[in-house]
Coordinates of C-alpha atoms in Angstrom, one line a residue:
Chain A
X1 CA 141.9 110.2 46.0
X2 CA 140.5 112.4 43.4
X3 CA 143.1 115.1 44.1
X4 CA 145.3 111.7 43.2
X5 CA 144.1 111.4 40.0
X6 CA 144.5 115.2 38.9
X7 CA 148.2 115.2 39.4
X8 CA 148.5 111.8 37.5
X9 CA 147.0 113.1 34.6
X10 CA 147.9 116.2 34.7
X11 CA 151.7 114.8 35.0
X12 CA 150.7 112.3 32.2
X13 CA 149.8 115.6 30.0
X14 CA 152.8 117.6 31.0
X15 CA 155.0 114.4 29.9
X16 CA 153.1 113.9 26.6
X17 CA 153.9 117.8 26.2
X18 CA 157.8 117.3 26.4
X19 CA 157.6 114.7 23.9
X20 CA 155.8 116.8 21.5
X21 CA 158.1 119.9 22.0
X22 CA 161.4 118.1 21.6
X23 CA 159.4 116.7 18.3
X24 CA 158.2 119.6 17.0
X25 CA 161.7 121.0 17.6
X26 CA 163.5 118.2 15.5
X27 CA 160.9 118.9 12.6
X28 CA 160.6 122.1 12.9
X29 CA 165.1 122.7 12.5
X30 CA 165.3 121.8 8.9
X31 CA 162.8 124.1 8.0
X32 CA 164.2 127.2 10.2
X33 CA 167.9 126.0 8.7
X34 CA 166.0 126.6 5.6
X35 CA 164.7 129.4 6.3
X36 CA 167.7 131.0 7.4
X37 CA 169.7 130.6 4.6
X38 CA 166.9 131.8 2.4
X39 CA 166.9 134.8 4.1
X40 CA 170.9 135.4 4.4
X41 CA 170.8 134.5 0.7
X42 CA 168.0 137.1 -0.3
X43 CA 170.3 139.8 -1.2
X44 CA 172.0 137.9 -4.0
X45 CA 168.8 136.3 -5.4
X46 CA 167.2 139.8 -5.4
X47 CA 170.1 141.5 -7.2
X48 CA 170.8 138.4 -9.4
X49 CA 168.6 135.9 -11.3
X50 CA 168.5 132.5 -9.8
X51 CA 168.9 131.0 -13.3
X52 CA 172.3 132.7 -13.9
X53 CA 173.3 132.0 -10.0
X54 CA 173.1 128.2 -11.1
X55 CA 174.1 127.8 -14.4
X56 CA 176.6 130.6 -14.9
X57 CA 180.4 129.6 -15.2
X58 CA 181.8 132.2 -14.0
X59 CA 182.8 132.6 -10.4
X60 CA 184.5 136.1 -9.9
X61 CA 183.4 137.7 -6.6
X62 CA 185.6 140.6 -7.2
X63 CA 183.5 141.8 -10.1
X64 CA 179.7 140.3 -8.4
X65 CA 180.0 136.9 -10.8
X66 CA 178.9 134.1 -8.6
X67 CA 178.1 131.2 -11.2
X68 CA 177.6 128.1 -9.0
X69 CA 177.5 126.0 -12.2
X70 CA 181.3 124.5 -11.6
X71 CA 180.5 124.0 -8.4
X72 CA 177.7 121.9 -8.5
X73 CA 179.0 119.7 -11.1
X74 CA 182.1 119.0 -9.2
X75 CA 180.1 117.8 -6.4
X76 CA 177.5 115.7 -8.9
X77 CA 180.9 114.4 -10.5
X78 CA 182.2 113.0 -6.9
X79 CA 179.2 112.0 -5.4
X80 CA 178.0 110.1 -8.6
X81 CA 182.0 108.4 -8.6
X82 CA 181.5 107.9 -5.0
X83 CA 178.4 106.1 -5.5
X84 CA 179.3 103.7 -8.5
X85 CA 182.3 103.0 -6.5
X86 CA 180.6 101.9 -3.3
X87 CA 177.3 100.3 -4.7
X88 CA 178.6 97.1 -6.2
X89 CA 181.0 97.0 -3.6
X90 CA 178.4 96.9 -1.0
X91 CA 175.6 95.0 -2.9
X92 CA 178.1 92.0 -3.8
X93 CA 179.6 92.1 0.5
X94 CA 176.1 92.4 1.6
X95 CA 174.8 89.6 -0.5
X96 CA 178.1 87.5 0.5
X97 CA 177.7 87.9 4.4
X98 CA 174.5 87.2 4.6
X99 CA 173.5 84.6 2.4
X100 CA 176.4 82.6 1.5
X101 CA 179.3 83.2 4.6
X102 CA 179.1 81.4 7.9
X103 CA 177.4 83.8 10.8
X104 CA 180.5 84.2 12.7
X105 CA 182.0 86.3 9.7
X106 CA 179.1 88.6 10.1
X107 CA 179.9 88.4 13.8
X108 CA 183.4 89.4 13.0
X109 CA 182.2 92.1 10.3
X110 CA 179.5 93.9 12.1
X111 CA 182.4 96.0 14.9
X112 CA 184.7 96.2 11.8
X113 CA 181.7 98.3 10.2
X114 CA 180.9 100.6 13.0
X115 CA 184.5 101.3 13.5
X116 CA 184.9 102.2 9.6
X117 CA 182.2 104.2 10.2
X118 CA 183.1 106.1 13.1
X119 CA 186.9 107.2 11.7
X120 CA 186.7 110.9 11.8
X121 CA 186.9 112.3 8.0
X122 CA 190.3 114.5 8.3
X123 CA 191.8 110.7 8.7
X124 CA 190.3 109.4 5.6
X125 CA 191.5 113.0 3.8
X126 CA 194.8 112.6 4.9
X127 CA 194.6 109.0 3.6
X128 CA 193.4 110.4 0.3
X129 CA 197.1 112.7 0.2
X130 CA 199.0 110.4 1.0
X131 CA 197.7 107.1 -0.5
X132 CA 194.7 108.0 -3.1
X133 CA 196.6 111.5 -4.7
X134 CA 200.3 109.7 -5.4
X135 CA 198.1 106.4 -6.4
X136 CA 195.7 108.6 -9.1
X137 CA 198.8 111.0 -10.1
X138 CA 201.7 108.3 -10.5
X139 CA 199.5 104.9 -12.0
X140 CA 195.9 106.1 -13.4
X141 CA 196.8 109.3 -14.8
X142 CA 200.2 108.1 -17.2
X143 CA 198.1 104.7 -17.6
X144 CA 195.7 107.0 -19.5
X145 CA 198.6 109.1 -21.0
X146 CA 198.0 111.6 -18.8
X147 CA 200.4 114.0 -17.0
X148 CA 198.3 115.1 -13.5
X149 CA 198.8 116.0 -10.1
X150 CA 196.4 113.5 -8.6
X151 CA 194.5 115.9 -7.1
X152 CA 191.0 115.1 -8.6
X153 CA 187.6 114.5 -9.0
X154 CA 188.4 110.7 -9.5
X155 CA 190.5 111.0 -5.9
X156 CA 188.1 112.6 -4.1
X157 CA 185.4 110.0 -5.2
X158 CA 187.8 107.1 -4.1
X159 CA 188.2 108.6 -1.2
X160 CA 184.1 109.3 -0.5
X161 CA 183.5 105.6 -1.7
X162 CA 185.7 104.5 1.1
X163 CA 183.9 106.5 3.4
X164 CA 180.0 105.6 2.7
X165 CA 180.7 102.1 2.3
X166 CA 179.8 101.3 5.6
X167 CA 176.9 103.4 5.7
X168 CA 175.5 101.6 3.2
X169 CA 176.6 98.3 4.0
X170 CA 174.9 98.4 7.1
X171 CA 171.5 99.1 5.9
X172 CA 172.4 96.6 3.1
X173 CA 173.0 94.1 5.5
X174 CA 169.8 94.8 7.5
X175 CA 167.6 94.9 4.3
X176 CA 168.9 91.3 3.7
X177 CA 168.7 90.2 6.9
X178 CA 165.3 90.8 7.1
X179 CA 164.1 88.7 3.7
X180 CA 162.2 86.0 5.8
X181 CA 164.5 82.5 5.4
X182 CA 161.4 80.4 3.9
X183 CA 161.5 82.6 1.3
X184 CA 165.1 81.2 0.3
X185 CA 163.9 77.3 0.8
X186 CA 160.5 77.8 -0.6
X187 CA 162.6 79.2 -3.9
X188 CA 165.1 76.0 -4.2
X189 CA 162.5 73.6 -3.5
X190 CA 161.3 75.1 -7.3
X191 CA 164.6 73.9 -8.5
X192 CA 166.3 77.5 -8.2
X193 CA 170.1 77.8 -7.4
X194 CA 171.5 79.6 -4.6
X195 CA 172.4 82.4 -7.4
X196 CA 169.2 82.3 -9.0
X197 CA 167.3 82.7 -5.4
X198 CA 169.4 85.7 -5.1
X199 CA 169.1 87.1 -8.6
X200 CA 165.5 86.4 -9.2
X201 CA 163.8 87.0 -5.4
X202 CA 166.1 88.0 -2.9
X203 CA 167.7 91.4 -4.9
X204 CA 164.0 92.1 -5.9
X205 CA 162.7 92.0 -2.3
X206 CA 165.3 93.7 -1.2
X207 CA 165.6 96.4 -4.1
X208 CA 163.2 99.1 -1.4
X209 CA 165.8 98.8 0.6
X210 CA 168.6 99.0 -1.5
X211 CA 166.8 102.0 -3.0
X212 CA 167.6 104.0 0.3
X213 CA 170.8 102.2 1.1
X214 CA 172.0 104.0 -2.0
X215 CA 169.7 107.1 -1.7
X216 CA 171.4 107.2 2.4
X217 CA 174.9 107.1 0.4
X218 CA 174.6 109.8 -2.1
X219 CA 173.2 112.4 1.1
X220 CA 175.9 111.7 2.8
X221 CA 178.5 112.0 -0.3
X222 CA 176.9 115.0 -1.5
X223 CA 177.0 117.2 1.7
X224 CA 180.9 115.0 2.9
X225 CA 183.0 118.3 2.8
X226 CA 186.8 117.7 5.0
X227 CA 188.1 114.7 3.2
X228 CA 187.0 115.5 -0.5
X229 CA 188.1 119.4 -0.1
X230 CA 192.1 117.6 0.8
X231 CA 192.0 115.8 -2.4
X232 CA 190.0 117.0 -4.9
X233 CA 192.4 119.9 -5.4
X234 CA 189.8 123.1 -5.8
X235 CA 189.9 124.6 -8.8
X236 CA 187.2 126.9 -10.0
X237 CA 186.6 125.0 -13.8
X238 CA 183.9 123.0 -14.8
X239 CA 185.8 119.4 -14.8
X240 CA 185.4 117.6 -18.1
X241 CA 186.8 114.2 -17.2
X242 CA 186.9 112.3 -13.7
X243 CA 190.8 112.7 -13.9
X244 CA 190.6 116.8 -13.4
X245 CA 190.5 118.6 -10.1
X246 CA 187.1 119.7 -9.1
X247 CA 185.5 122.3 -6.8
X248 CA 182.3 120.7 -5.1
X249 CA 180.0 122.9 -2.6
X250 CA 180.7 122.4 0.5
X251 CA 184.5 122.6 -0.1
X252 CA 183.5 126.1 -1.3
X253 CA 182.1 126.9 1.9
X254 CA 184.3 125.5 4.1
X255 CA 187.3 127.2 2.4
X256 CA 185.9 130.6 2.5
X257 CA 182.9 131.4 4.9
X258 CA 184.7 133.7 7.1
X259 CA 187.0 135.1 5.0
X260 CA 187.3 137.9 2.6
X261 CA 183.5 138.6 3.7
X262 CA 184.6 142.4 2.8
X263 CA 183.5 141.7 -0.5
X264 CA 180.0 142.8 -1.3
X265 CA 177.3 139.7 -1.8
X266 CA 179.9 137.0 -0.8
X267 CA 178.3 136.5 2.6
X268 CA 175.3 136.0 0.6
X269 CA 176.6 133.7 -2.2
X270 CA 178.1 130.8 0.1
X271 CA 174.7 130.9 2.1
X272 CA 173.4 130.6 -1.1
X273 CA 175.7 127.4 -2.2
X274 CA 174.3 125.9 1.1
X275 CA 171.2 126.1 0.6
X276 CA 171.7 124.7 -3.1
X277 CA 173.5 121.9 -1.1
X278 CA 170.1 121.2 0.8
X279 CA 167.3 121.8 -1.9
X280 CA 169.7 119.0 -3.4
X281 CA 169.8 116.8 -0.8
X282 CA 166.5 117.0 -0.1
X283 CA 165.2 116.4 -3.9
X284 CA 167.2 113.1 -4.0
X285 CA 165.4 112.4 -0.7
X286 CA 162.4 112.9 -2.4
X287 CA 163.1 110.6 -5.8
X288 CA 164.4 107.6 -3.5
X289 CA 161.2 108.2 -1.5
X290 CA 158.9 108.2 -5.2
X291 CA 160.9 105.2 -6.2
X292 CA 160.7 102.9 -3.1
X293 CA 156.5 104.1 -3.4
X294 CA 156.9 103.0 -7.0
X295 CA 158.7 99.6 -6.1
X296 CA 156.8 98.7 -3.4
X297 CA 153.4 98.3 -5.1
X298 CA 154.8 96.2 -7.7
X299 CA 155.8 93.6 -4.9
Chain B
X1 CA 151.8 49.4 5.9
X2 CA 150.1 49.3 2.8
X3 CA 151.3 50.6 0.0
X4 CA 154.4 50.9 -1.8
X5 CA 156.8 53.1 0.4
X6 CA 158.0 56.3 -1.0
X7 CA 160.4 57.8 1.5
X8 CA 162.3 55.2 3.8
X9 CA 164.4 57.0 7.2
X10 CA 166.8 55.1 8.4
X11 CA 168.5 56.1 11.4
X12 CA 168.3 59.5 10.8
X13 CA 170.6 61.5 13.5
X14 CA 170.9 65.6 13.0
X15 CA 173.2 67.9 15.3
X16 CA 172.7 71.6 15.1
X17 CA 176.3 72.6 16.8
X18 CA 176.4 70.5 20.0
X19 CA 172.0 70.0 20.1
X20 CA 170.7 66.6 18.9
X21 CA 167.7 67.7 17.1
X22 CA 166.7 64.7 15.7
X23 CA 167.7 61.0 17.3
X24 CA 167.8 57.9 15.5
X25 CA 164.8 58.5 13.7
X26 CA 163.7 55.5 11.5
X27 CA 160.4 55.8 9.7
X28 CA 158.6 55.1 6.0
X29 CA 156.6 57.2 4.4
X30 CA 153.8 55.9 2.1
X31 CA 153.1 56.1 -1.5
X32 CA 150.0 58.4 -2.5
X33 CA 149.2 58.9 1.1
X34 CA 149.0 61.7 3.5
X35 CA 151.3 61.4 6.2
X36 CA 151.1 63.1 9.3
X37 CA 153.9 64.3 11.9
X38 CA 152.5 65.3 14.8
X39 CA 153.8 66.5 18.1
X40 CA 154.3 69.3 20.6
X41 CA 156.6 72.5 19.3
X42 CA 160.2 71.6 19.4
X43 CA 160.3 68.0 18.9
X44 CA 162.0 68.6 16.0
X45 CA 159.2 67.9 13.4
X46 CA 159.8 70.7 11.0
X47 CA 163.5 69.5 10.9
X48 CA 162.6 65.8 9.9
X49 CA 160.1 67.7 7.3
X50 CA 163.3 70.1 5.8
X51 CA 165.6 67.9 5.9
X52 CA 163.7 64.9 3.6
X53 CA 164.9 67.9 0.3
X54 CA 167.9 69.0 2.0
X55 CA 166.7 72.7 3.3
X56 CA 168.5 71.7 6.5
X57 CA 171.6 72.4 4.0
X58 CA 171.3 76.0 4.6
X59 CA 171.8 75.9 8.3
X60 CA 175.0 76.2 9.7
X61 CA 176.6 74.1 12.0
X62 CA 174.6 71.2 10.7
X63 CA 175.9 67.2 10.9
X64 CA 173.2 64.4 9.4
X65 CA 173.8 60.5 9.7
X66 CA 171.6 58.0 8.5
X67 CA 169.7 57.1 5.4
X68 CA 167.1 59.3 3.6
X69 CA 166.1 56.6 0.8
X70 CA 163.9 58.0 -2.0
X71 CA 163.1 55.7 -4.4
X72 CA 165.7 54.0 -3.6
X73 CA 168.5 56.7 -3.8
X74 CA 170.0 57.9 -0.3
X75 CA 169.7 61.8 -1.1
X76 CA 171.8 62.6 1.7
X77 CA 174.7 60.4 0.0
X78 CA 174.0 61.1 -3.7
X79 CA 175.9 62.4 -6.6
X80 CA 172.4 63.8 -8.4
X81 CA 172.2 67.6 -8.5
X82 CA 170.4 68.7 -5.3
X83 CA 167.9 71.0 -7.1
X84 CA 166.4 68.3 -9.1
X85 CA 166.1 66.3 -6.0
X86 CA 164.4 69.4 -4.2
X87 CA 162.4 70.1 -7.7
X88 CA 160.2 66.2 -7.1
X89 CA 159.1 67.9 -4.2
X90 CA 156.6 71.0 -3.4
X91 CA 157.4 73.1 -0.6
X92 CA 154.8 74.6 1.6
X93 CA 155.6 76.3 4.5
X94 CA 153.3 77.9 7.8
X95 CA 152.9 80.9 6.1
X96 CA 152.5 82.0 2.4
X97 CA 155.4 83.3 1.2
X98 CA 154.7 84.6 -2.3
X99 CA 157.7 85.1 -4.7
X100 CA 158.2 88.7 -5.1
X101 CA 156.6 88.7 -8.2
X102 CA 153.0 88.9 -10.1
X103 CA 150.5 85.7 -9.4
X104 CA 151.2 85.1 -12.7
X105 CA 155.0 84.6 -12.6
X106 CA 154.8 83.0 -9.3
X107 CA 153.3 79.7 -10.7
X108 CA 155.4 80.7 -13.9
X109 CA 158.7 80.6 -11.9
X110 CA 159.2 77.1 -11.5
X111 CA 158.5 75.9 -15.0
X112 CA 160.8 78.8 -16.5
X113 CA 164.1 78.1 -14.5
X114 CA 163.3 74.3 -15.9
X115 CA 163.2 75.1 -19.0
X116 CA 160.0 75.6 -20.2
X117 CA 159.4 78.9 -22.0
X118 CA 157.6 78.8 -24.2
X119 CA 154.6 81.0 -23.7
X120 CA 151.4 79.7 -24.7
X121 CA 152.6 76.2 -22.7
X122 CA 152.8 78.5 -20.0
X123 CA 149.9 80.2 -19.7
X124 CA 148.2 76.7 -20.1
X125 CA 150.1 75.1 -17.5
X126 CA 149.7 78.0 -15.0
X127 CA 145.9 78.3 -15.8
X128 CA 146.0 74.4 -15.1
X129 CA 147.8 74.6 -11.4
X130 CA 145.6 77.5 -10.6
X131 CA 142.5 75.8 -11.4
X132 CA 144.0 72.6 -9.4
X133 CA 143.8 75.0 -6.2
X134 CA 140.6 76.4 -6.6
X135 CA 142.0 80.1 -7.1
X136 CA 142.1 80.4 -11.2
X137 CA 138.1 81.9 -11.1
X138 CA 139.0 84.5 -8.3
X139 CA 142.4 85.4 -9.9
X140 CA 142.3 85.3 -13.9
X141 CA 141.6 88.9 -14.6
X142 CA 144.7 90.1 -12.1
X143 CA 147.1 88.1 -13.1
X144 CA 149.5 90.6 -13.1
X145 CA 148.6 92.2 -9.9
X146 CA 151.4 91.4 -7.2
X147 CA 151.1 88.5 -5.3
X148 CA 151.3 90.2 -2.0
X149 CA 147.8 91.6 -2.8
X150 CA 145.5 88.3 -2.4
X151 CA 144.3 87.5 0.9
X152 CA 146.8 85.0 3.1
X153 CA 144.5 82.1 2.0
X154 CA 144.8 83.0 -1.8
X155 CA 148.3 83.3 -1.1
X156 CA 148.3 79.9 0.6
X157 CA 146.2 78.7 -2.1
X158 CA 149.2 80.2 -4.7
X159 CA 152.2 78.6 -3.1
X160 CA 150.3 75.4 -3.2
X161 CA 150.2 75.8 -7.0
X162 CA 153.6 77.1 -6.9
X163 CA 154.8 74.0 -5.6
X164 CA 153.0 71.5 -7.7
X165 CA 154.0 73.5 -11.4
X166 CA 157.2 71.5 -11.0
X167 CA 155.5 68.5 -11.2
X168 CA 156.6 66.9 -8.1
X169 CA 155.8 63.6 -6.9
X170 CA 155.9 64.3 -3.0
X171 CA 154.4 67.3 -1.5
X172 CA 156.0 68.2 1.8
X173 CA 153.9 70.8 4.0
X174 CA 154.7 72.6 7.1
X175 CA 151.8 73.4 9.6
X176 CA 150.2 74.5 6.0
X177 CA 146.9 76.0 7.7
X178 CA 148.4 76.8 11.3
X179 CA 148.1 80.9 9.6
X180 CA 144.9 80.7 7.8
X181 CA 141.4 81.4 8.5
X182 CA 138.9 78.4 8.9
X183 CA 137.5 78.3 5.5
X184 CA 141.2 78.9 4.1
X185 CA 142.2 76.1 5.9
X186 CA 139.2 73.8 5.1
X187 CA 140.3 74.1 1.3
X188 CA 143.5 73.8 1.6
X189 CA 142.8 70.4 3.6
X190 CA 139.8 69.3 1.2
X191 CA 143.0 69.8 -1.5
X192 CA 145.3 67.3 0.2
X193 CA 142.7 65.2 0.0
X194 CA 142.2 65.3 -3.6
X195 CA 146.1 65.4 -4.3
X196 CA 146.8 62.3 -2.1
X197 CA 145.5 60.4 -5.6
X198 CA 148.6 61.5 -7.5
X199 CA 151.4 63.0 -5.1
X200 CA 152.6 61.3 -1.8
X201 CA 151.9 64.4 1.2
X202 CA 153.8 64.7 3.8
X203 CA 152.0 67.3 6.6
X204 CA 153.6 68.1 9.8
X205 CA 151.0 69.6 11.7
X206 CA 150.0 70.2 15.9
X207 CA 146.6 70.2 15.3
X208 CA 145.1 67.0 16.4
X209 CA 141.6 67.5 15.2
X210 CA 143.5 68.2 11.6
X211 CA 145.4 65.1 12.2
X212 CA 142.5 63.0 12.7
X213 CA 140.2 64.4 9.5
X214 CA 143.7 63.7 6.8
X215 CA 145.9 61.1 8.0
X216 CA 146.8 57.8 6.5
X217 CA 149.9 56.9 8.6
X218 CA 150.6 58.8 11.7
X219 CA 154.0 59.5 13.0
X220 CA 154.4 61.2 16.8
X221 CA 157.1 62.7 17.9
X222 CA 158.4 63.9 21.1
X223 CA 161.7 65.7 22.0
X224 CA 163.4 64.3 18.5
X225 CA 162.4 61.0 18.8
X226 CA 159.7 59.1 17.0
X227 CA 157.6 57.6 19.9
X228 CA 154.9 56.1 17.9
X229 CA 153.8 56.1 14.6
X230 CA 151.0 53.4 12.4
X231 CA 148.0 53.4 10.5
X232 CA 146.5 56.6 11.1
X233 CA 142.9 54.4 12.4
X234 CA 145.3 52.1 14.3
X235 CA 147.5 55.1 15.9
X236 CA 143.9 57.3 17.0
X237 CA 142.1 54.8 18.4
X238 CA 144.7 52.5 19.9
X239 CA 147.8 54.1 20.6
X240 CA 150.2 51.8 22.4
X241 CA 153.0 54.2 24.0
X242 CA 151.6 56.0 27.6
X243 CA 153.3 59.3 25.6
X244 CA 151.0 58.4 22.8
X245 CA 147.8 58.0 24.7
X246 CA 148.6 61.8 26.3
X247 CA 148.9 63.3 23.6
X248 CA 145.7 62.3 21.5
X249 CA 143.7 63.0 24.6
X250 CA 145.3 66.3 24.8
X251 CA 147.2 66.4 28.2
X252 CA 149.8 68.0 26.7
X253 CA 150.8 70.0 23.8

């Protein structure tokens, strides 16, 4: 009997001990990623300062310039489209499906989400070619008196937009979902319209969660490499106007890990644009995080 | 019945898709009373409660036949606005549900979207409706603290406020104290009691003891029908239906 209860908790222990391994695993990944691309980028950060590595211009690996300033603002100029795109879209279809459409539409909605979501990105970049490019090079650009390709900034956010919508409009949908009904009838038994309800209560009780439905959106914009590189027509030049092409970061990467690693400090400089790629990610994480805190009390 | 009758139900039917929630229900609801609707969970009590403003509007799938007479006016076959129809009466619900707002702006709310902005009438009036629910001494120097940061009672003890700021003539309350602590709960029933003078209170409620300390008029439900309903002394002490008789002494719940 006692011999019975040794194994069990010794077998409870052992259990509890998996857990904690594979969880200390999943926390412990970012960090070594981290890490690791501190480390490959070390050489270029000890030979150059990291003030020039980011805000430099000039990109010439040849001659040991590796400026990530265009970079970066390529991919801040197509995640920031991407967003302004997506986030009314969402709000306005979130709002609609669950507070003013009959639940079988959200019945109907919900598969055509997930399957939005699960499209693999060379489809949506392909899209972008053919639909998005000869769309932004043949309408928008002469309807600004333009002459362009297509290939652009302003295509490569369309094209992101499409793709986070569902992303965010699931969380959206949840968020909403989740604002308890009495809420709604103890609002119009004040006198409140269905529009004031939602202006006035439900987009304020929600805005936590629209916070990281956004804050969700941008991660995934920002780091979204496939689709955008296929349109976004990657050109080294800091882009002045959405209508230019653009060179974000992990296009960058993707385009050139692997090759042409002959040249001194290149190996270094992409892991470097990677881990500016993170560090980025990660600091948005952290103001969405300081602003949901912030919200929150208030409510 | 004495009194003047405030809220007349006649033959009330309401389908949720196929389900008959409530059946035939035919019922008057005094003036400057408390009225109470009691029975077991599911008999469709809530649903008689929601649907005397129309909240029942918001569900889908909903059909409603019969009369809800108000004064006189059927409000389910009216051309008046529906939110100044829901505006002459004050909502509370099982639990608080505090606008997402400061406790200030919660009583604020009401009187703003009617029009009323002007800021030292406000500050009066909401002063007065907090004062009216016992919670202007324990909240008068957070005013601007979020409502979600009272206790449930003083949140009760809000929405109550809340409700009246619009001035409405009926107060309509769902299982108001069902979430509250016993001293919560004894105030917000001490508050009926002083209300009854000026509003007309409707409480659904399955507490019998509760039932028995605030009723005027009594009205018992069971599977969405009205079995019984009377003078609240008349329905406790002689209730004529076998159902009835159950109930009271607590066979069933």
């Amino acid at each position: 009997m006692k011999f019975y209860n040794i194994t069990r908790a010794l077998r409870s222990r052992l259990h509890s001990s998996w857990m904690l391994t594979a969880l200390i695993f999943s926390l412990l990944l970012p960090v070594l990623l981290a890490i690791g691309l501190y480390l490959k980028s070390a050489p270029l950060l000890h030979d150059q300062h990291l003030f020039t590595l980011l805000f430099s211009k000039s990109w010439k690996p040849l001659s040991g310039h590796f400026g990530m300033y265009p970079f970066i603002i390529s991919s801040l100029w197509v995640t920031v489209i991407a967003l302004i795109l997506a986030g009314p879209v969402c709000l306005l279809s979130a709002i609609h499906l669950t507070q003013y459409a009959r639940p079988i539409v959200l019945k109907i909605m919900h598969p055509v989400i997930d399957i939005l979501a699960g499209i693999p990105s060379v489809i949506f970049g392909v899209w972008g070619i053919l639909v998005i490019v000869p769309f932004v090079g043949n309408y928008i650009g002469p309807l600004l008196g333009k002459h362009i390709t297509g290939y652009s900034i302003f295509s490569g956010g369309m094209v992101l937009a499409v793709m986070i919508i569902p992303f965010i409009l699931n969380i959206l949908i949840e968020v909403f979902r989740t604002i308890p009904e009495e809420l709604t009838e103890v609002t119009l038994s004040l006198g409140a319209t269905r529009w004031m309800v939602v202006k006035h209560v439900l987009l304020k009780k929600a805005f936590p969660g629209i916070i990281s439905a956004f804050s969700l959106g941008l991660s995934r914009a920002f780091g979204e490499t496939i689709a955008v590189l296929m349109v976004v027509g990657n050109v080294t030049r800091i882009p002045t106007g959405a209508l230019q092409p653009g060179y974000p970061l992990p296009a960058l990467i993707a385009n050139n890990y692997g090759e042409m690693l002959s040249i001194p400090r290149y190996d270094s400089a992409l892991m470097f644009a990677a881990l500016v790629l993170l560090v980025i990610v990660i600091l948005f994480n952290i103001i969405s995080r300081y602003m949901i805190h912030r919200v929150e009390k208030n409510i | 019945m004495a009194g003047k009758t405030k809220i007349s139900i006649e033959n009330l039917n309401l389908y949720i898709g196929k389900q008959h929630i409530l059946k035939n229900v035919t019922t008057r609801i005094p003036e400057k009373q408390i009225t109470v609707i009691l029975g077991p969970s599911g008999c469709g009590k809530t649903t008689l409660l929601k649907s005397m403003n129309r909240l029942t509007d918001l569900y889908s799938n909903v059909k409603v036949s019969g009369k809800i007479m108000i004064e006189g006016e059927d409000i389910l076959h009216t051309d008046t606005d529906i939110t100044s129809i829901r505006k002459r009466m004050g909502l509370l619900s099982q639990r608080p549900y505090p606008l997402p707002m400061n406790i200030f702006n919660n009583v604020a709310y009401g009187l703003r979207i009617s029009g009323r902005k002007n800021k030292m009438v406000l500050r009066q009036r909401v002063q007065h409706y907090l004062e009216l629910v016992n919670l202007w001494d324990e909240v008068k120097d957070r005013l601007h603290d979020p409502a979600s940061s009272l206790s449930i009672g003083q949140q009760q003890r809000l929405c109550l406020a809340r409700g009246l700021s619009v001035d409405p003539d009926i107060i309509l309350a769902d299982e108001p104290t069902s979430a509250l602590d016993p001293i919560s709960s004894e105030v917000v029933e001490k508050k009926f009691f002083d209300l009854k003078n000026q509003y007309t209170v409707v409480v659904v409620t399955h507490s019998l003891q509760q039932a028995r300390r605030i009723a005027d008029y009594a009205i018992f439900m069971y599977l969405g029908e009205i079995v019984e309903q009377g003078e609240a002394s008349e329905f406790f002490s002689n209730p004529k239906q076998e159902l009835t008789k159950s109930y009271i002494k607590g066979l069933f719940n």
